[in-house]
PDB file of C-alpha atoms in Angstrom:
ATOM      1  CA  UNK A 109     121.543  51.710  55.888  1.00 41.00           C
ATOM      2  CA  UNK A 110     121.252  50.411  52.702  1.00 41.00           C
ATOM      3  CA  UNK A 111     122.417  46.601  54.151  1.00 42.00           C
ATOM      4  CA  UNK A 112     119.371  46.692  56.402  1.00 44.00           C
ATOM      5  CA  UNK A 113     116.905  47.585  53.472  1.00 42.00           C
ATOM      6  CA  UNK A 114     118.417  44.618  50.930  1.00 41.00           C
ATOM      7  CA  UNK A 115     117.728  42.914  54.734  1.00 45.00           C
ATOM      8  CA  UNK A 116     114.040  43.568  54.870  1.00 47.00           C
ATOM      9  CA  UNK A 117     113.852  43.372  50.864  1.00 42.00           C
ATOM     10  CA  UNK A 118     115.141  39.636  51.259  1.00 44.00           C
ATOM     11  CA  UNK A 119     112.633  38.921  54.064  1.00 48.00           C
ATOM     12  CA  UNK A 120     109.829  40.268  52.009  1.00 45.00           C
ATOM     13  CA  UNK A 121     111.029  37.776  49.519  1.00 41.00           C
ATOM     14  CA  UNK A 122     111.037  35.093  51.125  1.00 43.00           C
ATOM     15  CA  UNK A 123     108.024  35.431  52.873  1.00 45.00           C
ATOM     16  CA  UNK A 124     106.004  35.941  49.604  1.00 42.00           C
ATOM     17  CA  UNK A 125     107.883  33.369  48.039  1.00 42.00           C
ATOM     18  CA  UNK A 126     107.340  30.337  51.319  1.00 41.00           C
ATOM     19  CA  UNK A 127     104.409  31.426  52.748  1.00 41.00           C
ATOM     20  CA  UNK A 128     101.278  29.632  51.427  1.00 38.00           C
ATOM     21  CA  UNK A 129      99.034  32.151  52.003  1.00 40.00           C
ATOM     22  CA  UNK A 130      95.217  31.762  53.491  1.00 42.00           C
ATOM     23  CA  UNK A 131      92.719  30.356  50.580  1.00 41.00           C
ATOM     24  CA  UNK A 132      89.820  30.608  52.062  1.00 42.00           C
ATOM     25  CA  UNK A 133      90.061  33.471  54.976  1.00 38.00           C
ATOM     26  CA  UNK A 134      92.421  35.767  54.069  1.00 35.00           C
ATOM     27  CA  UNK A 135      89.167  38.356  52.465  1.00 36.00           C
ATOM     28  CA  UNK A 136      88.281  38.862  48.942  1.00 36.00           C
ATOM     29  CA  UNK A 137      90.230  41.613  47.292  1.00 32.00           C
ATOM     30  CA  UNK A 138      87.396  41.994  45.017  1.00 32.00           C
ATOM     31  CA  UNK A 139      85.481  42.809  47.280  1.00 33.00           C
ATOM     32  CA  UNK A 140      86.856  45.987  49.209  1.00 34.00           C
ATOM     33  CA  UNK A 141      85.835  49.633  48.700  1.00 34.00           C
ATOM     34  CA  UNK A 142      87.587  53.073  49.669  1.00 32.00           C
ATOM     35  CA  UNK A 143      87.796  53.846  53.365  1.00 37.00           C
ATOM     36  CA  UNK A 144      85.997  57.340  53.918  1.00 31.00           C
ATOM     37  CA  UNK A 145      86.243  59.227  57.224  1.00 30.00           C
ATOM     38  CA  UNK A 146      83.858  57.933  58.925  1.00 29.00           C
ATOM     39  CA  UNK A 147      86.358  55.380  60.440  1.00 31.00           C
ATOM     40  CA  UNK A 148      85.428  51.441  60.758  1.00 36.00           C
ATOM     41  CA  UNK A 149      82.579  50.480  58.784  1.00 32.00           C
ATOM     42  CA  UNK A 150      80.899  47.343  57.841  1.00 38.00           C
ATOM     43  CA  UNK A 151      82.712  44.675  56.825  1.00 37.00           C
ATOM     44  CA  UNK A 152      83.482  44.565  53.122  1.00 41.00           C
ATOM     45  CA  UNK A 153      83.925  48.656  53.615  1.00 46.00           C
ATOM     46  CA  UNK A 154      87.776  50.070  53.930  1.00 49.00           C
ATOM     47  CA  UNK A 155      89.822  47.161  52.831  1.00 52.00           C
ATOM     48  CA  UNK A 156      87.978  44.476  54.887  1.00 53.00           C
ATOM     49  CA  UNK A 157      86.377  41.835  53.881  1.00 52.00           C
ATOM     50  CA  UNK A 158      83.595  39.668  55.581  1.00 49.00           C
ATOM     51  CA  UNK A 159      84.291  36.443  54.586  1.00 47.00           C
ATOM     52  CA  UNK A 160      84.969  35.042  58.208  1.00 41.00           C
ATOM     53  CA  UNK A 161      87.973  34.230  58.913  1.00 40.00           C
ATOM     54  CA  UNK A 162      89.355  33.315  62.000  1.00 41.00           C
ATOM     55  CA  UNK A 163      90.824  35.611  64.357  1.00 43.00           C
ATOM     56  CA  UNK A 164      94.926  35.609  62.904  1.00 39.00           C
ATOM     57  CA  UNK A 165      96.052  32.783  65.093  1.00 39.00           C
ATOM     58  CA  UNK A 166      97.037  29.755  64.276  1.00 37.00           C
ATOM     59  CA  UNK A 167      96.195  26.252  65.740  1.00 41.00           C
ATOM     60  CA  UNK A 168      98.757  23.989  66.541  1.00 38.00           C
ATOM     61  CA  UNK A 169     101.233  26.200  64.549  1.00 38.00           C
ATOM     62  CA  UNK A 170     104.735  26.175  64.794  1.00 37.00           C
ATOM     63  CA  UNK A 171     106.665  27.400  67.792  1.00 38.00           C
ATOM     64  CA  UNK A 172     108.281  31.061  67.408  1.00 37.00           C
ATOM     65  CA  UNK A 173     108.587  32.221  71.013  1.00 38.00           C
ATOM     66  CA  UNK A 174     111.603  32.256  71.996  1.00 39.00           C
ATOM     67  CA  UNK A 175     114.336  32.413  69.079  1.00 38.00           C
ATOM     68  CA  UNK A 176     117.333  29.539  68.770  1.00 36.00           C
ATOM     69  CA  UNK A 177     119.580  30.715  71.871  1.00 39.00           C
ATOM     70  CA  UNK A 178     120.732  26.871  71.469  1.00 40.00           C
ATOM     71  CA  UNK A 179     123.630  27.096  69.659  1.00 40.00           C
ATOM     72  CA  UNK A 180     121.270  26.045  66.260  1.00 39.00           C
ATOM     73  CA  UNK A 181     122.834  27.063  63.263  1.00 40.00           C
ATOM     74  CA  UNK A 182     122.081  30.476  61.447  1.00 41.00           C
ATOM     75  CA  UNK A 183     119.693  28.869  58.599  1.00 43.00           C
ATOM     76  CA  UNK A 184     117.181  28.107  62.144  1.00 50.00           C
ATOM     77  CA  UNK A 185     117.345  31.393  63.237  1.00 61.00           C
ATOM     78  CA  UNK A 186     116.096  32.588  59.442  1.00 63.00           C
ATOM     79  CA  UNK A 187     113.512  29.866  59.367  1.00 64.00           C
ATOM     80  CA  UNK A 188     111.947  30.954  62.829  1.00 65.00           C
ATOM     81  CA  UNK A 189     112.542  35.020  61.869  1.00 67.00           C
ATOM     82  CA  UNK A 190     110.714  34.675  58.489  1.00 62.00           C
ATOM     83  CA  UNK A 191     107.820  32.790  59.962  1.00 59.00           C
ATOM     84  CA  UNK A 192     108.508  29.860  57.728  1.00 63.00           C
ATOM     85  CA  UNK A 193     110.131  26.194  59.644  1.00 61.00           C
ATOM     86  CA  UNK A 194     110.066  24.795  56.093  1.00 66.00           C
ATOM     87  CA  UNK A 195     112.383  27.643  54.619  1.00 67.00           C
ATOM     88  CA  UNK A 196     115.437  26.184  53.066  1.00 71.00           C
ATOM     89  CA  UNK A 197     118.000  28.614  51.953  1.00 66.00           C
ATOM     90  CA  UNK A 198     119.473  26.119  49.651  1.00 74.00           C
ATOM     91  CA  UNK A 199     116.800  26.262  47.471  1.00 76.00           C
ATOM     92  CA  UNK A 200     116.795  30.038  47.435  1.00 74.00           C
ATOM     93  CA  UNK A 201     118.755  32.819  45.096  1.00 81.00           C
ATOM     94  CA  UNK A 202     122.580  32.938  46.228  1.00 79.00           C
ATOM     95  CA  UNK A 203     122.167  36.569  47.472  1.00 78.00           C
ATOM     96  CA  UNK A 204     119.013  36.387  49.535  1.00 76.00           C
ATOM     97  CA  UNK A 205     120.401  33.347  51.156  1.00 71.00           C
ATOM     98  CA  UNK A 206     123.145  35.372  51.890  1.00 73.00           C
ATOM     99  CA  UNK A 207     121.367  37.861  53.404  1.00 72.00           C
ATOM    100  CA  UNK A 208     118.945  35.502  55.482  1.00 70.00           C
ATOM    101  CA  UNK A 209     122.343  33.967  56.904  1.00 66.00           C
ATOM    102  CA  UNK A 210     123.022  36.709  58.823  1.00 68.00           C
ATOM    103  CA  UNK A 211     120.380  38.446  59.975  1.00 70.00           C
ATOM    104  CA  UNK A 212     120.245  36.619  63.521  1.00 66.00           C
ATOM    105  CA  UNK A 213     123.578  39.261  63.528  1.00 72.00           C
ATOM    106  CA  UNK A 214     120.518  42.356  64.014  1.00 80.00           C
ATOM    107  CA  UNK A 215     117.157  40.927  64.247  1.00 84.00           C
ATOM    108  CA  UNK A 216     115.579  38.122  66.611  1.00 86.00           C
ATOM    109  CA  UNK A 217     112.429  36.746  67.830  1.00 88.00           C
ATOM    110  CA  UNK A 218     111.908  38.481  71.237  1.00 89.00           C
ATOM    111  CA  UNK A 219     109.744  41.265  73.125  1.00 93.00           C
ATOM    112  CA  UNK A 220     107.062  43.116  71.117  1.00 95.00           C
ATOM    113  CA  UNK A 221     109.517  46.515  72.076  1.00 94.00           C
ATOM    114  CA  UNK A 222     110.923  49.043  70.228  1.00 92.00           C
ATOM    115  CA  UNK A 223     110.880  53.223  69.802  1.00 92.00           C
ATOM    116  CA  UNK A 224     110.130  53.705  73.307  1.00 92.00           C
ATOM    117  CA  UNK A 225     106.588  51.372  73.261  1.00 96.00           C
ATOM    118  CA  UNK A 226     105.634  47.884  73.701  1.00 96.00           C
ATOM    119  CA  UNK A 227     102.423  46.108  72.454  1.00 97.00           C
ATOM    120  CA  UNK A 228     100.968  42.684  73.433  1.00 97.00           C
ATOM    121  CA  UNK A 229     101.209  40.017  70.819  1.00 95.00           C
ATOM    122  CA  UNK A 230      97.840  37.893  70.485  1.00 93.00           C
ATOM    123  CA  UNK A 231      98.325  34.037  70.740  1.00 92.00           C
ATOM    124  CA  UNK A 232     100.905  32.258  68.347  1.00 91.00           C
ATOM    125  CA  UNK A 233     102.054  35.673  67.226  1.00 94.00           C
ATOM    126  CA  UNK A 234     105.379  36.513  67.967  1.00 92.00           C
ATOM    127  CA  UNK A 235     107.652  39.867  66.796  1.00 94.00           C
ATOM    128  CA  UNK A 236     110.571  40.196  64.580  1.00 90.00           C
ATOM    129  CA  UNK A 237     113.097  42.630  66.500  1.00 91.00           C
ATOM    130  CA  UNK A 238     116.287  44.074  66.251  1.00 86.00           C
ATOM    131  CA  UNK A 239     118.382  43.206  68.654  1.00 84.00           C
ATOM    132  CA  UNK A 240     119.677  46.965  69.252  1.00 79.00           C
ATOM    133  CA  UNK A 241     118.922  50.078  66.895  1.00 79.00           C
ATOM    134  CA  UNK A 242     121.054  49.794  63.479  1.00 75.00           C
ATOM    135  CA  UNK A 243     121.415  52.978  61.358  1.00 75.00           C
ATOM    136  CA  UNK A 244     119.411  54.945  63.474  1.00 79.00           C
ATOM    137  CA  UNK A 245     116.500  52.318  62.707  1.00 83.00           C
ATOM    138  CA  UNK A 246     114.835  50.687  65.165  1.00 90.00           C
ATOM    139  CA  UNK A 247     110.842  48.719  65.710  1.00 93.00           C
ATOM    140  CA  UNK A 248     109.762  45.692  65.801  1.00 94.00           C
ATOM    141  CA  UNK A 249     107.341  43.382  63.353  1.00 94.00           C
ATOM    142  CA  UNK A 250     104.462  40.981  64.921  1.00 96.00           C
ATOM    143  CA  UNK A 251     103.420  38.422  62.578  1.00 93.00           C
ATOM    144  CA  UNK A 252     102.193  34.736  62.586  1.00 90.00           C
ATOM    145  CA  UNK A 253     102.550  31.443  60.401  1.00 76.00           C
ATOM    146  CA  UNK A 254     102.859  32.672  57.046  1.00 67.00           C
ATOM    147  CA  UNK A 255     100.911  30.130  55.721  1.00 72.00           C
ATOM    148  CA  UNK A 256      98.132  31.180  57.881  1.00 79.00           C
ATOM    149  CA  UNK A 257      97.974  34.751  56.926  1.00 87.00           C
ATOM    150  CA  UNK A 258     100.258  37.318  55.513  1.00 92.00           C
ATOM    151  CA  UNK A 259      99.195  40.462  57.945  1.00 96.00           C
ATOM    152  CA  UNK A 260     101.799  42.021  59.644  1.00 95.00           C
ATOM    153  CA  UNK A 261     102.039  44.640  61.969  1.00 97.00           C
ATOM    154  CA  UNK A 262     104.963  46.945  62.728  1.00 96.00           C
ATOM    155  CA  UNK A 263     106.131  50.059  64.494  1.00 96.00           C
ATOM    156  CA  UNK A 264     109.091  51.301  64.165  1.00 94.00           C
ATOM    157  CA  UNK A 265     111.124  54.389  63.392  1.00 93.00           C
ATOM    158  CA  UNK A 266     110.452  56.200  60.042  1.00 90.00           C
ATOM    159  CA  UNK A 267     112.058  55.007  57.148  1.00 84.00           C
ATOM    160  CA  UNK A 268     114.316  57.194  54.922  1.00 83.00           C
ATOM    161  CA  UNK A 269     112.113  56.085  51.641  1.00 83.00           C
ATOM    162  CA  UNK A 270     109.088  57.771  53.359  1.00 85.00           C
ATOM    163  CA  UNK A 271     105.367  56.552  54.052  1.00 89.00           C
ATOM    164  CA  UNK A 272     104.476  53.500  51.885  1.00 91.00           C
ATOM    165  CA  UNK A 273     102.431  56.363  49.809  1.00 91.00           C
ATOM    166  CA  UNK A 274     105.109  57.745  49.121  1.00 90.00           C
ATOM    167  CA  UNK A 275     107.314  54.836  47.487  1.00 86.00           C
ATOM    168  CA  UNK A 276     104.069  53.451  45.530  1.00 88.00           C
ATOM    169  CA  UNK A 277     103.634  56.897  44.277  1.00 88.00           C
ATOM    170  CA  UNK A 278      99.595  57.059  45.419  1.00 91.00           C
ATOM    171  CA  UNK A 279      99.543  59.661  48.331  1.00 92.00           C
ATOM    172  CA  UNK A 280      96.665  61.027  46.501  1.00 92.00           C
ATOM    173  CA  UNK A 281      94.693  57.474  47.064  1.00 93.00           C
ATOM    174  CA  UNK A 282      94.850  57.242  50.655  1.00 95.00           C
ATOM    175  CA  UNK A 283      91.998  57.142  52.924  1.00 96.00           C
ATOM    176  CA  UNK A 284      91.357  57.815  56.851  1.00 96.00           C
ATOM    177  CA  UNK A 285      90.375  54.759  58.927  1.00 96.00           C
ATOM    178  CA  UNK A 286      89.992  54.830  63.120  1.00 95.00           C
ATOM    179  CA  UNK A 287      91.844  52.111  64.780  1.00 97.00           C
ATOM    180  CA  UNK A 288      92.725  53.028  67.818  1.00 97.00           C
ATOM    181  CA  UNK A 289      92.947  56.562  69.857  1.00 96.00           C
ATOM    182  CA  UNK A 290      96.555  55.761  70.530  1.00 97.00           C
ATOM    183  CA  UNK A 291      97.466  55.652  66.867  1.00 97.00           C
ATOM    184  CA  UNK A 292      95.348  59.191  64.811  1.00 94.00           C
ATOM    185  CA  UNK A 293      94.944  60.260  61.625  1.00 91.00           C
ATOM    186  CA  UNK A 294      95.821  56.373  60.266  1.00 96.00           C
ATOM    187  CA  UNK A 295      95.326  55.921  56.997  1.00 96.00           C
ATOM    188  CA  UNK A 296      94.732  53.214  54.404  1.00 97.00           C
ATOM    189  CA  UNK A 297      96.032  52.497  50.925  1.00 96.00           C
ATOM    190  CA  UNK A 298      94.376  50.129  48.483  1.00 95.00           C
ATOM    191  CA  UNK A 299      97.139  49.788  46.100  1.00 92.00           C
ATOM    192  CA  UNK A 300      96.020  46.487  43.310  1.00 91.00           C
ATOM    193  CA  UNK A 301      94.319  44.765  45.977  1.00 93.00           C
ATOM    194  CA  UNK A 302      97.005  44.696  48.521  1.00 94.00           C
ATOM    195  CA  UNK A 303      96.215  46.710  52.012  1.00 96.00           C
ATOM    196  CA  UNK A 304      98.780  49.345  53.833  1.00 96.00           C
ATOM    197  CA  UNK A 305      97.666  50.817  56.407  1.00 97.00           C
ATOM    198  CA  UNK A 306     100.225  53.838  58.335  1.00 96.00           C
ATOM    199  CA  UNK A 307     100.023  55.948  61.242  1.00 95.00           C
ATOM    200  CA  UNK A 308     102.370  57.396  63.391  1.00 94.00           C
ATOM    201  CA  UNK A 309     101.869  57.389  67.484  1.00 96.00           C
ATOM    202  CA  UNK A 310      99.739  59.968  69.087  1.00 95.00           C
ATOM    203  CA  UNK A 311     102.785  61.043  71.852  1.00 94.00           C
ATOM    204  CA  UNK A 312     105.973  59.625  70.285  1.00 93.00           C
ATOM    205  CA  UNK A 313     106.478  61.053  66.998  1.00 83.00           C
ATOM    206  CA  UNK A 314     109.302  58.507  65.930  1.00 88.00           C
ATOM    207  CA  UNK A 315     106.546  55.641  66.309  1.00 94.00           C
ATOM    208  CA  UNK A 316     105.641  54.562  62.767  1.00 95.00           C
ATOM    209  CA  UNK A 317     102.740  51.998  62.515  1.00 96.00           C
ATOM    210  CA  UNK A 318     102.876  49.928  59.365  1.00 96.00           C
ATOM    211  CA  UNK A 319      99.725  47.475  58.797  1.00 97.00           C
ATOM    212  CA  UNK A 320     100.539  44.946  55.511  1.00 96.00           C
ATOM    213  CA  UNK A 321      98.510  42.613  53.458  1.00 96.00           C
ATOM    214  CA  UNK A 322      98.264  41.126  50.370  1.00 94.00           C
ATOM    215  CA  UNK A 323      94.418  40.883  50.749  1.00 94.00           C
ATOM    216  CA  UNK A 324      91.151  42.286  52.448  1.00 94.00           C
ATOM    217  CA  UNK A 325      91.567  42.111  56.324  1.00 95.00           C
ATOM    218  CA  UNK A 326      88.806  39.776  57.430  1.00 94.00           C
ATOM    219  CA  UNK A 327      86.312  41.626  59.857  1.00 95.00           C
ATOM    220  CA  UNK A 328      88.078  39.145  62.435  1.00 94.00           C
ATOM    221  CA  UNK A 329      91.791  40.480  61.277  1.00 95.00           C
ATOM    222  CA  UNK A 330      90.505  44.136  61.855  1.00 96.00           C
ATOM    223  CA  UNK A 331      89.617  43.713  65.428  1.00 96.00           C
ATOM    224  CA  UNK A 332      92.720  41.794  66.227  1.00 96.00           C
ATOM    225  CA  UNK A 333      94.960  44.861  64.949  1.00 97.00           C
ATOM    226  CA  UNK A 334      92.321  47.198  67.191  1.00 97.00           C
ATOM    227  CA  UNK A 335      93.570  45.075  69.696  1.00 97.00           C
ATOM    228  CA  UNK A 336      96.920  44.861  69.667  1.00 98.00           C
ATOM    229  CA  UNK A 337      96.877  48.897  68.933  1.00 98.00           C
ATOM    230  CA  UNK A 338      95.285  49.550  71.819  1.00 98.00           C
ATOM    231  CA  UNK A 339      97.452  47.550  74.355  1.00 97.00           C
ATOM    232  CA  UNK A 340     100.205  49.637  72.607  1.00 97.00           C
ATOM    233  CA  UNK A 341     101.860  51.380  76.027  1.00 96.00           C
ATOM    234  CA  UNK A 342     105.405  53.483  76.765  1.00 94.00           C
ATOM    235  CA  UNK A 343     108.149  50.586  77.483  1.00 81.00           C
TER     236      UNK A 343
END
């Protein structure tokens, strides 16, 4: 258990570290306010910003469908799972280059599946998955060029640290916001500008949903997650 957290610490890592981030339409942390319970609001209400930007997906962005399966070496395979082609491990800390070297041994690009659903990725996003449950963990992650955006999306069985409340220590801050009727009683945490949003499924109780980014989700960002929530279905 604890080798798959230092796993997903190093990925975190390295995808704050690489990815460039979204100047210009990635919202305005500035400029959020508290999420109250009456759900979606207008943009620049409940963590989301209406500054326009695009929809999540990229244009002409790099190709993530499909993982190596070639033969490539494991330093590919981390490039392609991080979200990052320019990621070179030789230019990163000994130990998370260790760790990013093998985690093609648990976790692949593949089939938004995992915990008994499957979702539909939008266009250019793919999913981080592991290849079979590890630890009693098991989910997936969709996300897109990290230099595009840093929103993520997972579900995935519960972690033994708890809701994200929990480990930031600021249960007490959350707020309600309506996604979608498959995922209730989701909330959202403003924690120094960055967004969390959790949930768990409304039939399979081992379904976590954790929404990440460093920003405001764009009004544009907010309706892509609706989206993807909703074509959330058993698998």
């Amino acid at each position: 258990m604890r080798r798959i957290l230092v796993v997903f610490a190093a990925l975190a890592l390295v995808a704050a570290a690489c990815g460039g981030g979204d100047d210009d339409g990635t919202g305005d942390a500035g400029g959020q306010s508290t999420q109250t319970s009456a759900g979606v609001a207008d943009a620049g209400e409940n963590g989301v910003s209406d500054d326009g930007a695009g929809d999540g997906s990229t244009d002409g962005g790099t190709d993530q469908s499909g993982g190596s399966g070639d033969g490539a070496p494991p330093d590919d395979d981390a490039a392609e799972i991080i979200g990052n082609p320019d990621l070179d491990l030789d230019a990163l800390p000994d130990w998370v280059a260790d760790e990013l070297d093998m985690i093609d041994d648990m976790i692949s690009i593949g089939e938004c599946e995992a915990v008994g659903l499957r979702a539909t990725a939008p266009e250019n996003w793919v999913c981080r998955v592991f290849d079979e449950p590890v630890g009693g963990m098991d989910g997936f992650t969709m996300f897109t060029d990290s230099a595009t955006t840093d929103l993520t999306i997972s579900i995935a069985t519960p972690t033994p640290i708890g809701a994200p409340c929990e480990l930031m220590q600021a249960c007490d801050e959350v707020e309600p916001i309506a996604l979608s009727d498959k995922f209730p009683d989701t909330t959202l945490l403003d924690f120094m500008g960055a967004i969390t949003i959790h949930g768990t499924h409304v039939s399979v109780d081992d379904a976590e949903l954790v929404i990440t980014k460093m920003s405001a989700l764009t009004t544009d960002e907010l309706e892509l997650v609706q989206t993807v929530l909703d074509s959330v279905e058993p698998g």
